[in-house]
mmCIF file of C-alpha atoms in Angstrom:
data_model
loop_
_atom_site.group_PDB
_atom_site.id
_atom_site.type_symbol
_atom_site.label_atom_id
_atom_site.label_comp_id
_atom_site.label_asym_id
_atom_site.label_seq_id
_atom_site.Cartn_x
_atom_site.Cartn_y
_atom_site.Cartn_z
ATOM 1 C CA UNK A 1 -104.500 -172.933 -46.287
ATOM 2 C CA UNK A 2 -100.533 -171.995 -45.113
ATOM 3 C CA UNK A 3 -99.030 -169.487 -47.610
ATOM 4 C CA UNK A 4 -95.481 -170.711 -48.124
ATOM 5 C CA UNK A 5 -92.975 -168.844 -49.853
ATOM 6 C CA UNK A 6 -89.302 -169.367 -50.301
ATOM 7 C CA UNK A 7 -87.108 -164.957 -51.793
ATOM 8 C CA UNK A 8 -83.805 -166.167 -52.399
ATOM 9 C CA UNK A 9 -82.762 -162.574 -52.287
ATOM 10 C CA UNK A 10 -82.703 -159.611 -50.195
ATOM 11 C CA UNK A 11 -85.342 -157.112 -48.512
ATOM 12 C CA UNK A 12 -86.244 -153.946 -47.109
ATOM 13 C CA UNK A 13 -88.203 -154.859 -43.876
ATOM 14 C CA UNK A 14 -91.131 -152.095 -42.527
ATOM 15 C CA UNK A 15 -90.909 -150.187 -39.869
ATOM 16 C CA UNK A 16 -93.581 -152.428 -37.801
ATOM 17 C CA UNK A 17 -92.312 -152.267 -34.513
ATOM 18 C CA UNK A 18 -95.631 -152.488 -31.662
ATOM 19 C CA UNK A 19 -93.256 -151.758 -29.522
ATOM 20 C CA UNK A 20 -89.263 -150.742 -27.674
ATOM 21 C CA UNK A 21 -89.545 -154.020 -26.155
ATOM 22 C CA UNK A 22 -90.803 -157.474 -26.073
ATOM 23 C CA UNK A 23 -89.577 -158.084 -22.496
ATOM 24 C CA UNK A 24 -91.345 -155.300 -21.333
ATOM 25 C CA UNK A 25 -94.461 -157.718 -22.436
ATOM 26 C CA UNK A 26 -92.714 -160.456 -20.385
ATOM 27 C CA UNK A 27 -91.804 -159.369 -17.782
ATOM 28 C CA UNK A 28 -95.309 -158.170 -17.265
ATOM 29 C CA UNK A 29 -96.754 -161.051 -16.590
ATOM 30 C CA UNK A 30 -93.673 -161.819 -14.108
ATOM 31 C CA UNK A 31 -93.877 -159.215 -11.894
ATOM 32 C CA UNK A 32 -91.167 -157.149 -14.018
ATOM 33 C CA UNK A 33 -90.112 -154.041 -15.716
ATOM 34 C CA UNK A 34 -87.981 -154.516 -19.038
ATOM 35 C CA UNK A 35 -86.096 -151.164 -20.191
ATOM 36 C CA UNK A 36 -86.305 -150.251 -23.703
ATOM 37 C CA UNK A 37 -83.728 -151.737 -26.725
ATOM 38 C CA UNK A 38 -84.199 -148.405 -27.845
ATOM 39 C CA UNK A 39 -82.237 -146.881 -25.534
ATOM 40 C CA UNK A 40 -78.540 -145.485 -25.927
ATOM 41 C CA UNK A 41 -75.164 -146.883 -24.739
ATOM 42 C CA UNK A 42 -72.708 -145.793 -23.001
ATOM 43 C CA UNK A 43 -68.915 -147.891 -23.447
ATOM 44 C CA UNK A 44 -66.746 -148.493 -20.493
ATOM 45 C CA UNK A 45 -63.770 -145.954 -20.562
ATOM 46 C CA UNK A 46 -61.202 -146.919 -22.350
ATOM 47 C CA UNK A 47 -62.446 -149.905 -23.055
ATOM 48 C CA UNK A 48 -60.899 -150.562 -26.815
ATOM 49 C CA UNK A 49 -61.743 -153.768 -29.677
ATOM 50 C CA UNK A 50 -59.521 -154.860 -32.027
ATOM 51 C CA UNK A 51 -60.012 -154.523 -35.211
ATOM 52 C CA UNK A 52 -62.428 -156.889 -36.629
ATOM 53 C CA UNK A 53 -61.459 -160.204 -39.697
ATOM 54 C CA UNK A 54 -62.812 -159.304 -43.361
ATOM 55 C CA UNK A 55 -66.740 -160.808 -42.700
ATOM 56 C CA UNK A 56 -67.971 -161.390 -46.614
ATOM 57 C CA UNK A 57 -71.964 -161.986 -46.746
ATOM 58 C CA UNK A 58 -72.511 -163.985 -50.259
ATOM 59 C CA UNK A 59 -76.429 -165.041 -50.049
ATOM 60 C CA UNK A 60 -78.932 -162.700 -47.637
ATOM 61 C CA UNK A 61 -83.289 -164.640 -48.072
ATOM 62 C CA UNK A 62 -85.996 -165.009 -46.851
ATOM 63 C CA UNK A 63 -85.811 -169.221 -45.445
ATOM 64 C CA UNK A 64 -89.439 -169.317 -44.602
ATOM 65 C CA UNK A 65 -92.114 -166.356 -45.280
ATOM 66 C CA UNK A 66 -96.066 -167.190 -43.845
ATOM 67 C CA UNK A 67 -97.838 -163.599 -44.405
ATOM 68 C CA UNK A 68 -100.572 -165.091 -42.223
ATOM 69 C CA UNK A 69 -98.248 -165.746 -39.068
ATOM 70 C CA UNK A 70 -95.019 -164.043 -37.414
ATOM 71 C CA UNK A 71 -92.563 -165.656 -36.647
ATOM 72 C CA UNK A 72 -90.000 -165.139 -33.521
ATOM 73 C CA UNK A 73 -87.076 -165.505 -31.478
ATOM 74 C CA UNK A 74 -85.016 -169.011 -33.736
ATOM 75 C CA UNK A 75 -82.132 -170.714 -33.110
ATOM 76 C CA UNK A 76 -79.801 -172.842 -35.952
ATOM 77 C CA UNK A 77 -77.825 -176.135 -34.155
ATOM 78 C CA UNK A 78 -75.715 -178.365 -36.488
ATOM 79 C CA UNK A 79 -75.786 -181.521 -36.307
ATOM 80 C CA UNK A 80 -72.769 -184.902 -36.610
ATOM 81 C CA UNK A 81 -74.406 -185.693 -40.173
ATOM 82 C CA UNK A 82 -73.932 -181.742 -40.715
ATOM 83 C CA UNK A 83 -77.935 -181.356 -41.456
ATOM 84 C CA UNK A 84 -79.300 -177.837 -40.045
ATOM 85 C CA UNK A 85 -82.264 -177.510 -37.285
ATOM 86 C CA UNK A 86 -83.474 -174.643 -36.641
ATOM 87 C CA UNK A 87 -86.308 -174.061 -34.114
ATOM 88 C CA UNK A 88 -88.658 -171.233 -33.348
ATOM 89 C CA UNK A 89 -92.195 -169.974 -31.972
ATOM 90 C CA UNK A 90 -94.731 -169.749 -35.417
ATOM 91 C CA UNK A 91 -98.507 -169.702 -36.735
ATOM 92 C CA UNK A 92 -98.456 -166.307 -34.819
ATOM 93 C CA UNK A 93 -100.443 -163.328 -35.152
ATOM 94 C CA UNK A 94 -97.940 -160.705 -33.574
ATOM 95 C CA UNK A 95 -95.005 -160.723 -31.441
ATOM 96 C CA UNK A 96 -97.321 -160.721 -28.390
ATOM 97 C CA UNK A 97 -100.753 -163.329 -28.856
ATOM 98 C CA UNK A 98 -101.902 -165.979 -27.406
ATOM 99 C CA UNK A 99 -101.517 -168.669 -30.458
ATOM 100 C CA UNK A 100 -97.105 -169.547 -30.820
ATOM 101 C CA UNK A 101 -96.058 -172.482 -31.151
ATOM 102 C CA UNK A 102 -93.387 -174.222 -31.836
ATOM 103 C CA UNK A 103 -92.048 -175.120 -35.477
ATOM 104 C CA UNK A 104 -89.252 -177.058 -36.929
ATOM 105 C CA UNK A 105 -87.682 -177.517 -40.047
ATOM 106 C CA UNK A 106 -84.217 -179.287 -41.464
ATOM 107 C CA UNK A 107 -81.855 -178.229 -44.381
ATOM 108 C CA UNK A 108 -79.594 -181.098 -45.948
ATOM 109 C CA UNK A 109 -77.251 -178.659 -48.011
ATOM 110 C CA UNK A 110 -76.009 -176.135 -45.888
ATOM 111 C CA UNK A 111 -78.462 -174.092 -45.951
ATOM 112 C CA UNK A 112 -79.482 -174.560 -49.190
ATOM 113 C CA UNK A 113 -82.789 -175.445 -48.561
ATOM 114 C CA UNK A 114 -85.466 -175.863 -45.992
ATOM 115 C CA UNK A 115 -87.987 -178.230 -45.521
ATOM 116 C CA UNK A 116 -91.683 -177.388 -44.455
ATOM 117 C CA UNK A 117 -91.963 -176.698 -41.300
ATOM 118 C CA UNK A 118 -93.733 -179.237 -38.660
ATOM 119 C CA UNK A 119 -95.015 -178.070 -35.210
ATOM 120 C CA UNK A 120 -93.667 -179.242 -32.541
ATOM 121 C CA UNK A 121 -95.109 -178.274 -29.444
ATOM 122 C CA UNK A 122 -98.826 -176.628 -29.627
ATOM 123 C CA UNK A 123 -100.142 -176.028 -25.710
ATOM 124 C CA UNK A 124 -102.603 -174.368 -24.567
ATOM 125 C CA UNK A 125 -100.580 -170.720 -24.502
ATOM 126 C CA UNK A 126 -98.415 -168.769 -26.094
ATOM 127 C CA UNK A 127 -95.134 -171.192 -27.102
ATOM 128 C CA UNK A 128 -92.431 -168.419 -27.118
ATOM 129 C CA UNK A 129 -88.716 -167.969 -28.271
ATOM 130 C CA UNK A 130 -86.972 -171.521 -28.991
ATOM 131 C CA UNK A 131 -83.578 -173.060 -28.211
ATOM 132 C CA UNK A 132 -81.668 -176.259 -30.242
ATOM 133 C CA UNK A 133 -79.347 -178.272 -29.266
ATOM 134 C CA UNK A 134 -77.473 -181.779 -30.370
ATOM 135 C CA UNK A 135 -76.124 -183.700 -27.796
ATOM 136 C CA UNK A 136 -72.703 -185.884 -27.923
ATOM 137 C CA UNK A 137 -74.760 -188.766 -27.786
ATOM 138 C CA UNK A 138 -76.775 -187.326 -30.528
ATOM 139 C CA UNK A 139 -80.363 -186.931 -28.848
ATOM 140 C CA UNK A 140 -81.972 -183.497 -30.129
ATOM 141 C CA UNK A 141 -82.655 -181.493 -27.421
ATOM 142 C CA UNK A 142 -85.721 -178.167 -28.371
ATOM 143 C CA UNK A 143 -86.286 -175.367 -25.398
ATOM 144 C CA UNK A 144 -88.576 -173.133 -24.944
ATOM 145 C CA UNK A 145 -91.722 -171.412 -22.349
ATOM 146 C CA UNK A 146 -94.385 -170.921 -21.950
ATOM 147 C CA UNK A 147 -96.390 -167.641 -21.613
ATOM 148 C CA UNK A 148 -99.573 -165.417 -20.205
ATOM 149 C CA UNK A 149 -98.526 -161.843 -21.482
ATOM 150 C CA UNK A 150 -100.693 -161.584 -23.619
ATOM 151 C CA UNK A 151 -103.338 -162.623 -21.226
ATOM 152 C CA UNK A 152 -102.012 -159.071 -18.743
ATOM 153 C CA UNK A 153 -101.809 -156.439 -21.513
ATOM 154 C CA UNK A 154 -104.280 -157.441 -24.186
ATOM 155 C CA UNK A 155 -106.777 -159.276 -22.752
ATOM 156 C CA UNK A 156 -107.561 -157.066 -18.862
ATOM 157 C CA UNK A 157 -106.596 -154.133 -21.200
ATOM 158 C CA UNK A 158 -109.657 -153.845 -23.367
ATOM 159 C CA UNK A 159 -107.312 -155.251 -27.176
ATOM 160 C CA UNK A 160 -108.423 -157.709 -28.267
ATOM 161 C CA UNK A 161 -111.365 -158.427 -25.841
ATOM 162 C CA UNK A 162 -114.041 -158.535 -28.754
ATOM 163 C CA UNK A 163 -111.697 -160.618 -31.458
ATOM 164 C CA UNK A 164 -113.306 -164.097 -31.453
ATOM 165 C CA UNK A 165 -109.709 -165.422 -32.787
ATOM 166 C CA UNK A 166 -108.468 -164.424 -29.032
ATOM 167 C CA UNK A 167 -111.267 -165.160 -26.880
ATOM 168 C CA UNK A 168 -111.787 -168.634 -28.594
ATOM 169 C CA UNK A 169 -107.731 -169.352 -27.920
ATOM 170 C CA UNK A 170 -107.963 -168.273 -24.283
ATOM 171 C CA UNK A 171 -110.584 -170.423 -23.981
ATOM 172 C CA UNK A 172 -109.531 -173.234 -24.655
ATOM 173 C CA UNK A 173 -108.230 -173.278 -20.662
ATOM 174 C CA UNK A 174 -111.029 -173.114 -19.210
ATOM 175 C CA UNK A 175 -109.691 -170.368 -15.478
ATOM 176 C CA UNK A 176 -106.815 -168.667 -14.489
ATOM 177 C CA UNK A 177 -105.819 -171.311 -12.415
ATOM 178 C CA UNK A 178 -105.714 -173.730 -14.782
ATOM 179 C CA UNK A 179 -103.900 -171.123 -17.810
ATOM 180 C CA UNK A 180 -101.595 -170.637 -14.572
ATOM 181 C CA UNK A 181 -100.583 -174.359 -14.539
ATOM 182 C CA UNK A 182 -99.490 -174.366 -18.165
ATOM 183 C CA UNK A 183 -96.476 -172.114 -17.035
ATOM 184 C CA UNK A 184 -92.809 -172.482 -17.868
ATOM 185 C CA UNK A 185 -89.704 -173.594 -19.070
ATOM 186 C CA UNK A 186 -89.913 -176.879 -21.182
ATOM 187 C CA UNK A 187 -87.735 -179.306 -23.285
ATOM 188 C CA UNK A 188 -88.497 -181.781 -25.629
ATOM 189 C CA UNK A 189 -86.148 -184.510 -26.035
ATOM 190 C CA UNK A 190 -85.748 -187.027 -29.552
ATOM 191 C CA UNK A 191 -83.637 -189.993 -29.703
ATOM 192 C CA UNK A 192 -84.187 -190.438 -33.118
ATOM 193 C CA UNK A 193 -82.773 -187.710 -35.395
ATOM 194 C CA UNK A 194 -86.653 -185.438 -34.546
ATOM 195 C CA UNK A 195 -88.483 -188.019 -35.508
ATOM 196 C CA UNK A 196 -90.524 -188.814 -33.226
ATOM 197 C CA UNK A 197 -90.353 -185.995 -29.691
ATOM 198 C CA UNK A 198 -90.958 -186.687 -25.657
ATOM 199 C CA UNK A 199 -93.706 -185.038 -23.480
ATOM 200 C CA UNK A 200 -92.577 -181.531 -21.997
ATOM 201 C CA UNK A 201 -89.501 -181.106 -19.660
ATOM 202 C CA UNK A 202 -89.561 -179.152 -16.657
ATOM 203 C CA UNK A 203 -86.314 -177.738 -17.155
ATOM 204 C CA UNK A 204 -85.891 -174.698 -14.657
ATOM 205 C CA UNK A 205 -84.303 -172.009 -16.422
ATOM 206 C CA UNK A 206 -84.756 -170.721 -19.493
ATOM 207 C CA UNK A 207 -83.137 -168.617 -22.744
ATOM 208 C CA UNK A 208 -83.714 -167.901 -25.818
ATOM 209 C CA UNK A 209 -80.895 -170.691 -27.572
ATOM 210 C CA UNK A 210 -81.341 -172.655 -24.637
ATOM 211 C CA UNK A 211 -78.114 -175.389 -23.109
ATOM 212 C CA UNK A 212 -74.864 -175.824 -24.507
ATOM 213 C CA UNK A 213 -73.077 -179.186 -24.208
ATOM 214 C CA UNK A 214 -69.376 -179.381 -21.992
ATOM 215 C CA UNK A 215 -67.010 -182.170 -22.659
ATOM 216 C CA UNK A 216 -67.169 -183.527 -19.457
ATOM 217 C CA UNK A 217 -70.441 -185.012 -21.462
ATOM 218 C CA UNK A 218 -73.515 -182.445 -18.718
ATOM 219 C CA UNK A 219 -75.214 -180.076 -20.543
ATOM 220 C CA UNK A 220 -74.952 -176.854 -18.974
ATOM 221 C CA UNK A 221 -78.165 -174.109 -19.601
ATOM 222 C CA UNK A 222 -77.078 -170.460 -18.748
ATOM 223 C CA UNK A 223 -80.670 -168.794 -18.173
ATOM 224 C CA UNK A 224 -83.365 -167.583 -15.860
ATOM 225 C CA UNK A 225 -86.170 -168.864 -13.971
ATOM 226 C CA UNK A 226 -89.790 -166.513 -15.726
ATOM 227 C CA UNK A 227 -92.303 -168.523 -13.001
ATOM 228 C CA UNK A 228 -90.888 -169.182 -10.323
ATOM 229 C CA UNK A 229 -91.210 -166.555 -7.148
ATOM 230 C CA UNK A 230 -87.375 -166.465 -6.636
ATOM 231 C CA UNK A 231 -86.542 -165.998 -10.110
ATOM 232 C CA UNK A 232 -82.956 -167.113 -10.052
ATOM 233 C CA UNK A 233 -79.898 -165.986 -12.912
ATOM 234 C CA UNK A 234 -78.057 -169.071 -13.437
ATOM 235 C CA UNK A 235 -77.400 -172.225 -14.715
ATOM 236 C CA UNK A 236 -79.108 -175.814 -13.955
ATOM 237 C CA UNK A 237 -77.742 -178.819 -15.545
ATOM 238 C CA UNK A 238 -78.705 -182.597 -16.434
ATOM 239 C CA UNK A 239 -76.171 -185.221 -16.793
ATOM 240 C CA UNK A 240 -77.579 -187.257 -18.175
ATOM 241 C CA UNK A 241 -78.200 -185.932 -21.930
ATOM 242 C CA UNK A 242 -81.567 -183.953 -20.905
ATOM 243 C CA UNK A 243 -84.244 -186.270 -19.293
ATOM 244 C CA UNK A 244 -84.066 -184.185 -16.346
ATOM 245 C CA UNK A 245 -82.452 -180.767 -14.941
ATOM 246 C CA UNK A 246 -80.878 -178.963 -11.031
ATOM 247 C CA UNK A 247 -80.146 -176.039 -10.371
ATOM 248 C CA UNK A 248 -75.821 -175.831 -10.137
ATOM 249 C CA UNK A 249 -75.336 -172.756 -9.614
ATOM 250 C CA UNK A 250 -76.928 -168.227 -9.614
ATOM 251 C CA UNK A 251 -74.544 -166.359 -11.204
ATOM 252 C CA UNK A 252 -73.782 -163.651 -8.279
ATOM 253 C CA UNK A 253 -75.547 -159.442 -9.402
ATOM 254 C CA UNK A 254 -73.489 -157.174 -10.492
ATOM 255 C CA UNK A 255 -73.196 -154.129 -6.893
ATOM 256 C CA UNK A 256 -76.445 -152.077 -8.185
ATOM 257 C CA UNK A 257 -78.308 -154.311 -10.203
ATOM 258 C CA UNK A 258 -81.452 -155.140 -10.561
ATOM 259 C CA UNK A 259 -81.309 -158.415 -11.709
ATOM 260 C CA UNK A 260 -84.471 -159.782 -11.816
ATOM 261 C CA UNK A 261 -85.983 -157.382 -14.303
ATOM 262 C CA UNK A 262 -82.857 -156.362 -15.480
ATOM 263 C CA UNK A 263 -81.167 -159.589 -16.130
ATOM 264 C CA UNK A 264 -82.051 -161.496 -19.297
ATOM 265 C CA UNK A 265 -81.444 -164.099 -22.231
ATOM 266 C CA UNK A 266 -77.945 -165.855 -21.121
ATOM 267 C CA UNK A 267 -76.423 -167.748 -23.544
ATOM 268 C CA UNK A 268 -73.032 -169.757 -23.218
ATOM 269 C CA UNK A 269 -70.419 -171.042 -24.620
ATOM 270 C CA UNK A 270 -67.546 -173.666 -23.165
ATOM 271 C CA UNK A 271 -64.316 -172.243 -24.556
ATOM 272 C CA UNK A 272 -60.555 -174.535 -25.713
ATOM 273 C CA UNK A 273 -59.160 -174.093 -22.527
ATOM 274 C CA UNK A 274 -62.803 -175.072 -20.205
ATOM 275 C CA UNK A 275 -63.318 -172.244 -19.548
ATOM 276 C CA UNK A 276 -67.016 -171.317 -19.455
ATOM 277 C CA UNK A 277 -68.506 -168.167 -20.704
ATOM 278 C CA UNK A 278 -71.711 -166.681 -20.760
ATOM 279 C CA UNK A 279 -73.435 -163.684 -21.784
ATOM 280 C CA UNK A 280 -76.389 -162.393 -19.915
ATOM 281 C CA UNK A 281 -78.774 -158.845 -21.991
ATOM 282 C CA UNK A 282 -79.199 -156.090 -19.333
ATOM 283 C CA UNK A 283 -81.598 -153.867 -18.653
ATOM 284 C CA UNK A 284 -80.239 -151.735 -15.800
ATOM 285 C CA UNK A 285 -79.097 -148.680 -15.736
ATOM 286 C CA UNK A 286 -75.643 -148.803 -15.860
ATOM 287 C CA UNK A 287 -74.447 -150.510 -19.816
ATOM 288 C CA UNK A 288 -78.017 -150.264 -20.978
ATOM 289 C CA UNK A 289 -78.937 -151.882 -23.837
ATOM 290 C CA UNK A 290 -75.225 -153.397 -23.379
ATOM 291 C CA UNK A 291 -74.104 -156.575 -23.619
ATOM 292 C CA UNK A 292 -72.461 -158.936 -19.504
ATOM 293 C CA UNK A 293 -70.070 -161.180 -20.016
ATOM 294 C CA UNK A 294 -69.655 -163.586 -17.331
ATOM 295 C CA UNK A 295 -67.141 -165.956 -16.468
ATOM 296 C CA UNK A 296 -66.425 -169.976 -14.173
ATOM 297 C CA UNK A 297 -63.430 -171.755 -14.145
ATOM 298 C CA UNK A 298 -64.953 -174.592 -12.161
ATOM 299 C CA UNK A 299 -66.995 -176.191 -14.720
ATOM 300 C CA UNK A 300 -70.000 -173.881 -13.501
ATOM 301 C CA UNK A 301 -69.937 -174.344 -9.571
ATOM 302 C CA UNK A 302 -68.591 -169.989 -9.379
ATOM 303 C CA UNK A 303 -69.795 -167.446 -11.172
ATOM 304 C CA UNK A 304 -67.976 -164.216 -11.680
ATOM 305 C CA UNK A 305 -69.083 -160.605 -11.229
ATOM 306 C CA UNK A 306 -71.448 -159.680 -14.382
ATOM 307 C CA UNK A 307 -69.083 -157.004 -15.829
ATOM 308 C CA UNK A 308 -69.222 -154.934 -19.500
ATOM 309 C CA UNK A 309 -67.558 -155.764 -22.599
ATOM 310 C CA UNK A 310 -68.351 -152.558 -24.665
ATOM 311 C CA UNK A 311 -70.301 -153.565 -26.793
ATOM 312 C CA UNK A 312 -73.990 -152.599 -27.633
ATOM 313 C CA UNK A 313 -76.678 -155.512 -29.023
ATOM 314 C CA UNK A 314 -78.444 -158.309 -27.584
ATOM 315 C CA UNK A 315 -79.134 -160.500 -27.385
ATOM 316 C CA UNK A 316 -76.206 -162.662 -28.000
ATOM 317 C CA UNK A 317 -75.622 -165.701 -29.349
ATOM 318 C CA UNK A 318 -71.688 -167.873 -28.442
ATOM 319 C CA UNK A 319 -69.974 -169.930 -30.931
ATOM 320 C CA UNK A 320 -66.435 -171.578 -30.890
ATOM 321 C CA UNK A 321 -65.295 -171.694 -34.482
ATOM 322 C CA UNK A 322 -63.205 -175.086 -35.399
ATOM 323 C CA UNK A 323 -60.278 -172.632 -34.821
ATOM 324 C CA UNK A 324 -60.893 -171.882 -31.572
ATOM 325 C CA UNK A 325 -61.931 -168.522 -31.275
ATOM 326 C CA UNK A 326 -65.437 -167.304 -29.883
ATOM 327 C CA UNK A 327 -68.062 -165.202 -32.683
ATOM 328 C CA UNK A 328 -70.854 -164.006 -30.718
ATOM 329 C CA UNK A 329 -73.617 -162.453 -33.102
ATOM 330 C CA UNK A 330 -76.123 -160.157 -31.874
ATOM 331 C CA UNK A 331 -78.839 -157.399 -32.919
ATOM 332 C CA UNK A 332 -78.705 -154.547 -33.322
ATOM 333 C CA UNK A 333 -81.496 -152.648 -32.484
ATOM 334 C CA UNK A 334 -80.819 -148.665 -33.361
ATOM 335 C CA UNK A 335 -79.672 -147.386 -36.687
ATOM 336 C CA UNK A 336 -78.534 -149.486 -38.077
ATOM 337 C CA UNK A 337 -81.009 -152.210 -37.451
ATOM 338 C CA UNK A 338 -79.991 -155.272 -38.489
ATOM 339 C CA UNK A 339 -77.497 -158.313 -37.071
ATOM 340 C CA UNK A 340 -73.679 -158.157 -35.639
ATOM 341 C CA UNK A 341 -70.382 -160.131 -34.984
ATOM 342 C CA UNK A 342 -67.619 -159.266 -33.159
ATOM 343 C CA UNK A 343 -64.608 -162.012 -32.844
ATOM 344 C CA UNK A 344 -62.416 -163.328 -29.693
ATOM 345 C CA UNK A 345 -59.066 -164.354 -29.868
ATOM 346 C CA UNK A 346 -58.138 -164.543 -26.092
ATOM 347 C CA UNK A 347 -61.707 -166.287 -24.887
ATOM 348 C CA UNK A 348 -63.563 -164.018 -24.384
ATOM 349 C CA UNK A 349 -61.243 -160.863 -23.042
ATOM 350 C CA UNK A 350 -61.777 -158.622 -25.515
ATOM 351 C CA UNK A 351 -63.856 -158.532 -28.518
ATOM 352 C CA UNK A 352 -62.903 -157.096 -32.132
ATOM 353 C CA UNK A 353 -65.217 -154.263 -33.628
ATOM 354 C CA UNK A 354 -68.254 -155.683 -35.181
ATOM 355 C CA UNK A 355 -68.718 -157.264 -38.615
ATOM 356 C CA UNK A 356 -72.435 -156.703 -39.810
ATOM 357 C CA UNK A 357 -73.668 -159.706 -40.851
ATOM 358 C CA UNK A 358 -77.253 -157.510 -41.883
ATOM 359 C CA UNK A 359 -77.939 -153.459 -41.661
ATOM 360 C CA UNK A 360 -80.552 -152.741 -43.838
ATOM 361 C CA UNK A 361 -83.781 -153.037 -41.666
ATOM 362 C CA UNK A 362 -85.536 -149.818 -40.109
ATOM 363 C CA UNK A 363 -87.265 -150.922 -37.031
ATOM 364 C CA UNK A 364 -86.013 -152.441 -33.980
ATOM 365 C CA UNK A 365 -88.504 -155.888 -34.606
ATOM 366 C CA UNK A 366 -85.618 -157.918 -34.912
ATOM 367 C CA UNK A 367 -83.060 -159.744 -33.886
ATOM 368 C CA UNK A 368 -82.482 -162.882 -32.054
ATOM 369 C CA UNK A 369 -79.397 -164.693 -34.609
ATOM 370 C CA UNK A 370 -77.228 -167.500 -34.493
ATOM 371 C CA UNK A 371 -75.032 -169.180 -36.206
ATOM 372 C CA UNK A 372 -73.342 -172.341 -37.058
ATOM 373 C CA UNK A 373 -70.323 -173.031 -38.262
ATOM 374 C CA UNK A 374 -70.124 -175.972 -42.169
ATOM 375 C CA UNK A 375 -66.746 -178.144 -42.013
ATOM 376 C CA UNK A 376 -65.854 -175.765 -45.419
ATOM 377 C CA UNK A 377 -65.550 -173.134 -41.995
ATOM 378 C CA UNK A 378 -68.265 -171.279 -43.868
ATOM 379 C CA UNK A 379 -70.984 -169.402 -41.267
ATOM 380 C CA UNK A 380 -74.550 -169.609 -41.402
ATOM 381 C CA UNK A 381 -76.975 -167.545 -39.104
ATOM 382 C CA UNK A 382 -80.169 -166.988 -38.892
ATOM 383 C CA UNK A 383 -82.590 -163.851 -37.243
ATOM 384 C CA UNK A 384 -86.186 -163.338 -37.520
ATOM 385 C CA UNK A 385 -87.549 -159.873 -39.442
ATOM 386 C CA UNK A 386 -89.974 -157.580 -39.275
ATOM 387 C CA UNK A 387 -89.904 -156.939 -43.111
ATOM 388 C CA UNK A 388 -91.280 -154.501 -45.731
ATOM 389 C CA UNK A 389 -93.006 -157.454 -48.074
ATOM 390 C CA UNK A 390 -95.164 -158.922 -45.334
ATOM 391 C CA UNK A 391 -97.022 -157.300 -42.849
ATOM 392 C CA UNK A 392 -95.667 -159.838 -39.934
ATOM 393 C CA UNK A 393 -92.410 -161.073 -39.186
ATOM 394 C CA UNK A 394 -89.939 -164.316 -40.640
ATOM 395 C CA UNK A 395 -87.286 -165.312 -40.914
ATOM 396 C CA UNK A 396 -84.460 -164.628 -42.554
ATOM 397 C CA UNK A 397 -80.308 -166.185 -43.443
ATOM 398 C CA UNK A 398 -77.580 -165.097 -43.914
ATOM 399 C CA UNK A 399 -74.475 -167.356 -44.906
ATOM 400 C CA UNK A 400 -71.286 -165.429 -44.668
ATOM 401 C CA UNK A 401 -67.068 -165.895 -44.680
ATOM 402 C CA UNK A 402 -64.368 -164.700 -41.917
ATOM 403 C CA UNK A 403 -60.902 -164.072 -43.877
ATOM 404 C CA UNK A 404 -58.298 -163.335 -40.977
#
């Protein structure tokens, strides 16, 4: 029987990171090699940050604790009616395993309480990071990608090969060819508020927090092709409310970088002026472990060469606040382990000093925060974290406000 607990308190996570970085595992199945997130980074010479606003954390709590399941890589989005939608990869046994599904919860009171999870997708292989968005037309878009990383890393090396559950999950499809045919970058779409959902839609690109709504009605999906030979980095676009997707533009590669193995997990935002901004998780030697940024002033047709912004931490989630300022929230996977946020008052030209959302972690198995703003101006940030009270990662939430 599924055990379901909610804790309205802060807790100390335990040190149980199973590996240095998930991208090393996921990249194996696509031929890429990622670097450890534990490595340090040197800020760009002479880069200065403005003072950060005062961040007041009013409450930190666990919002999903199912001790038999590992929760990972969530996204929270806010609907026009005020409801919060939260999706993630759930029902897992580990950071990399064959059991991942796409799960969803709702909150109708600004994150004070959440519904019991509902499974939206359970394919025959691992369903991972989930993004979510309500479009201007009121449709809900939930994104994910499917992976066989567990196959390369565990089963072919003998680990878990004698585990009957893992083997039974692996054998849901009869051959390697059938399993590889399940790989893809996907979206689910609902036009009735999440009561019913479409079949999987191929999105071409993928990133953890999914696409963004543009003011001209298009949906823009900054991301990466995971399973095609080219593995392009760039943006896909939908002009029909997420029903289908096409490739719009590549993002150029900085000199000396390898985009295929070093650029991951993009997210974007449209500024008040209409400028588009995308941030990139970087594992190249230059600015290793930092967030890179690229901009477009022509609706996403062309992009600047990615450049460092002096921020160690990744991957980031971007939000335009009600006053037009930009907020980036990101995981900080070295001491103090936790999640941080920064503000930009000039559409991403500069970013403030960091604000700590959480800083009580003891391992790097945490992060992927995403943030929404409520009607009263307060902020709700949700992330995953491996906590001391459970052998598997949980979902955690902070409610906080900015002053200044």
